């Protein structure tokens, strides 16, 4: 993942604006690849270091509840360990932490994934109505990461593209002017 940072995120950078990359990842590394919390955290920190080296501010999101298990334990138990590493890493790995797991309906507690008023039947994906629970902590962390001026720029534009596995970008950037806050959300599974 870290090796793809220059290809996935760098082309989205805009001069004269505060570029912020929101990184939410690790769930498929844990659930699909059988990685431990420490292995997943290493991948995350390498990716964040690569993005930060390009001049971006980075916001890292904690993981949320997910059904299932791997050879290292239940996904929620491993995600809890992973989240503890993210919180402990704090500003050494990112410019801000969006604690999605701080929401009691999303926290990896061993059973939230079975709440069908929040999660889809697969125990992995959030229902559309539940996705609103993600926005406030991400925007708050991004706003707190702005340090380039005494005046907080108005959030006018958010890139709406999708980063492909080969580093291609689908979608078109929106017009961005000096002083705008640019937030690029990067999610890997």
GROMACS .gro file of C-alpha atoms in nm:
model
  189
    1UNK     CA    1   0.000   0.000   0.000
    2UNK     CA    2   0.272   0.251   0.097
    3UNK     CA    3   0.444   0.202  -0.237
    4UNK     CA    4   0.130   0.311  -0.420
    5UNK     CA    5   0.097   0.641  -0.232
    6UNK     CA    6   0.280   0.849  -0.493
    7UNK     CA    7   0.059   0.703  -0.767
    8UNK     CA    8  -0.274   0.704  -0.582
    9UNK     CA    9  -0.266   1.027  -0.387
   10UNK     CA   10   0.007   1.253  -0.529
   11UNK     CA   11  -0.182   1.331  -0.854
   12UNK     CA   12  -0.472   1.467  -0.647
   13UNK     CA   13  -0.257   1.729  -0.473
   14UNK     CA   14  -0.338   2.094  -0.546
   15UNK     CA   15  -0.103   2.390  -0.496
   16UNK     CA   16  -0.210   2.672  -0.270
   17UNK     CA   17  -0.456   2.462  -0.072
   18UNK     CA   18  -0.437   2.244   0.234
   19UNK     CA   19  -0.435   1.884   0.109
   20UNK     CA   20  -0.573   1.633   0.357
   21UNK     CA   21  -0.584   1.258   0.300
   22UNK     CA   22  -0.831   1.058   0.508
   23UNK     CA   23  -0.712   0.700   0.547
   24UNK     CA   24  -0.955   0.431   0.660
   25UNK     CA   25  -0.813   0.087   0.615
   26UNK     CA   26  -0.717  -0.243   0.764
   27UNK     CA   27  -1.044  -0.430   0.783
   28UNK     CA   28  -0.975  -0.658   0.486
   29UNK     CA   29  -0.613  -0.696   0.590
   30UNK     CA   30  -0.743  -0.842   0.914
   31UNK     CA   31  -1.052  -1.027   0.788
   32UNK     CA   32  -0.936  -1.128   0.442
   33UNK     CA   33  -0.559  -1.162   0.469
   34UNK     CA   34  -0.539  -1.293   0.824
   35UNK     CA   35  -0.298  -1.024   0.940
   36UNK     CA   36  -0.245  -0.941   1.304
   37UNK     CA   37  -0.315  -0.598   1.447
   38UNK     CA   38   0.059  -0.523   1.450
   39UNK     CA   39   0.108  -0.627   1.088
   40UNK     CA   40  -0.189  -0.418   0.976
   41UNK     CA   41  -0.065  -0.122   1.179
   42UNK     CA   42   0.278  -0.147   1.013
   43UNK     CA   43   0.113  -0.127   0.671
   44UNK     CA   44  -0.090   0.172   0.786
   45UNK     CA   45   0.209   0.360   0.926
   46UNK     CA   46   0.411   0.298   0.610
   47UNK     CA   47   0.128   0.429   0.395
   48UNK     CA   48   0.080   0.736   0.616
   49UNK     CA   49   0.454   0.811   0.614
   50UNK     CA   50   0.455   0.797   0.235
   51UNK     CA   51   0.158   1.035   0.211
   52UNK     CA   52   0.303   1.274   0.468
   53UNK     CA   53   0.635   1.278   0.280
   54UNK     CA   54   0.442   1.419  -0.017
   55UNK     CA   55   0.330   1.716   0.194
   56UNK     CA   56  -0.020   1.598   0.279
   57UNK     CA   57  -0.189   1.619   0.618
   58UNK     CA   58  -0.316   1.273   0.709
   59UNK     CA   59  -0.624   1.176   0.909
   60UNK     CA   60  -0.643   0.811   1.016
   61UNK     CA   61  -0.977   0.649   1.099
   62UNK     CA   62  -1.011   0.374   1.355
   63UNK     CA   63  -1.174   0.050   1.245
   64UNK     CA   64  -1.531  -0.051   1.318
   65UNK     CA   65  -1.702  -0.377   1.406
   66UNK     CA   66  -1.693  -0.662   1.156
   67UNK     CA   67  -1.828  -1.017   1.165
   68UNK     CA   68  -1.601  -1.319   1.137
   69UNK     CA   69  -1.255  -1.425   1.244
   70UNK     CA   70  -0.915  -1.527   1.116
   71UNK     CA   71  -0.643  -1.754   1.250
   72UNK     CA   72  -0.546  -1.485   1.502
   73UNK     CA   73  -0.891  -1.444   1.661
   74UNK     CA   74  -1.220  -1.268   1.598
   75UNK     CA   75  -1.213  -0.970   1.365
   76UNK     CA   76  -1.349  -0.747   1.640
   77UNK     CA   77  -1.083  -0.855   1.892
   78UNK     CA   78  -0.805  -0.790   1.640
   79UNK     CA   79  -0.966  -0.461   1.534
   80UNK     CA   80  -0.975  -0.350   1.899
   81UNK     CA   81  -0.599  -0.416   1.923
   82UNK     CA   82  -0.542  -0.234   1.593
   83UNK     CA   83  -0.744   0.065   1.712
   84UNK     CA   84  -0.539   0.080   2.034
   85UNK     CA   85  -0.223   0.099   1.821
   86UNK     CA   86  -0.374   0.380   1.611
   87UNK     CA   87  -0.477   0.580   1.919
   88UNK     CA   88  -0.137   0.523   2.084
   89UNK     CA   89   0.042   0.626   1.763
   90UNK     CA   90  -0.153   0.952   1.748
   91UNK     CA   91   0.036   1.236   1.588
   92UNK     CA   92   0.342   1.023   1.526
   93UNK     CA   93   0.154   0.851   1.244
   94UNK     CA   94  -0.105   1.112   1.143
   95UNK     CA   95  -0.206   1.473   1.182
   96UNK     CA   96  -0.537   1.365   1.331
   97UNK     CA   97  -0.733   1.058   1.435
   98UNK     CA   98  -1.101   1.015   1.346
   99UNK     CA   99  -1.218   0.773   1.612
  100UNK     CA  100  -1.503   0.601   1.429
  101UNK     CA  101  -1.495   0.323   1.688
  102UNK     CA  102  -1.575   0.585   1.951
  103UNK     CA  103  -1.936   0.557   1.838
  104UNK     CA  104  -2.093   0.290   2.058
  105UNK     CA  105  -2.291   0.146   1.764
  106UNK     CA  106  -1.976   0.100   1.555
  107UNK     CA  107  -1.717  -0.006   1.814
  108UNK     CA  108  -1.567  -0.353   1.760
  109UNK     CA  109  -1.724  -0.508   2.069
  110UNK     CA  110  -1.796  -0.858   1.942
  111UNK     CA  111  -2.161  -0.799   1.856
  112UNK     CA  112  -2.224  -0.459   1.694
  113UNK     CA  113  -2.190  -0.614   1.348
  114UNK     CA  114  -2.507  -0.812   1.416
  115UNK     CA  115  -2.718  -0.498   1.475
  116UNK     CA  116  -2.927  -0.497   1.157
  117UNK     CA  117  -3.046  -0.140   1.219
  118UNK     CA  118  -2.682  -0.027   1.168
  119UNK     CA  119  -2.509  -0.299   0.963
  120UNK     CA  120  -2.608  -0.488   0.650
  121UNK     CA  121  -2.678  -0.859   0.690
  122UNK     CA  122  -2.318  -0.940   0.591
  123UNK     CA  123  -2.195  -0.797   0.923
  124UNK     CA  124  -1.934  -0.590   0.740
  125UNK     CA  125  -2.097  -0.300   0.558
  126UNK     CA  126  -2.289  -0.015   0.714
  127UNK     CA  127  -2.642   0.068   0.605
  128UNK     CA  128  -2.668   0.397   0.418
  129UNK     CA  129  -2.839   0.567   0.713
  130UNK     CA  130  -2.556   0.460   0.945
  131UNK     CA  131  -2.285   0.611   0.728
  132UNK     CA  132  -2.370   0.955   0.868
  133UNK     CA  133  -2.197   0.839   1.188
  134UNK     CA  134  -1.865   0.855   0.999
  135UNK     CA  135  -1.883   1.213   0.878
  136UNK     CA  136  -1.855   1.420   1.198
  137UNK     CA  137  -1.538   1.259   1.339
  138UNK     CA  138  -1.365   1.275   1.000
  139UNK     CA  139  -1.453   1.640   0.934
  140UNK     CA  140  -1.361   1.735   1.291
  141UNK     CA  141  -1.019   1.570   1.264
  142UNK     CA  142  -0.958   1.730   0.924
  143UNK     CA  143  -1.053   2.077   1.049
  144UNK     CA  144  -0.822   2.035   1.350
  145UNK     CA  145  -0.534   1.938   1.119
  146UNK     CA  146  -0.540   2.272   0.939
  147UNK     CA  147  -0.240   2.468   1.061
  148UNK     CA  148  -0.135   2.684   0.768
  149UNK     CA  149  -0.327   2.999   0.857
  150UNK     CA  150  -0.497   3.167   1.148
  151UNK     CA  151  -0.820   3.164   0.952
  152UNK     CA  152  -0.986   2.831   0.887
  153UNK     CA  153  -1.056   2.807   0.513
  154UNK     CA  154  -1.407   2.736   0.402
  155UNK     CA  155  -1.468   2.375   0.304
  156UNK     CA  156  -1.585   2.417  -0.055
  157UNK     CA  157  -1.456   2.119  -0.241
  158UNK     CA  158  -1.413   1.754  -0.176
  159UNK     CA  159  -1.269   1.530  -0.446
  160UNK     CA  160  -1.524   1.273  -0.560
  161UNK     CA  161  -1.296   1.028  -0.737
  162UNK     CA  162  -1.224   0.664  -0.677
  163UNK     CA  163  -0.868   0.539  -0.668
  164UNK     CA  164  -0.827   0.223  -0.872
  165UNK     CA  165  -0.599  -0.069  -0.786
  166UNK     CA  166  -0.360   0.025  -1.068
  167UNK     CA  167  -0.328   0.380  -0.938
  168UNK     CA  168  -0.574   0.529  -1.185
  169UNK     CA  169  -0.825   0.784  -1.070
  170UNK     CA  170  -1.189   0.769  -1.177
  171UNK     CA  171  -1.395   1.083  -1.153
  172UNK     CA  172  -1.312   1.444  -1.219
  173UNK     CA  173  -1.166   1.694  -0.975
  174UNK     CA  174  -1.385   1.986  -0.883
  175UNK     CA  175  -1.252   2.342  -0.933
  176UNK     CA  176  -1.032   2.431  -0.636
  177UNK     CA  177  -0.921   2.781  -0.544
  178UNK     CA  178  -0.653   2.904  -0.305
  179UNK     CA  179  -0.780   2.882   0.050
  180UNK     CA  180  -1.007   2.585  -0.012
  181UNK     CA  181  -0.973   2.276   0.203
  182UNK     CA  182  -0.912   1.965  -0.004
  183UNK     CA  183  -1.003   1.632   0.155
  184UNK     CA  184  -0.924   1.310  -0.029
  185UNK     CA  185  -1.061   0.997   0.131
  186UNK     CA  186  -0.852   0.686   0.076
  187UNK     CA  187  -1.002   0.357   0.186
  188UNK     CA  188  -0.847   0.022   0.133
  189UNK     CA  189  -1.010  -0.291   0.254
   0.00000   0.00000   0.00000
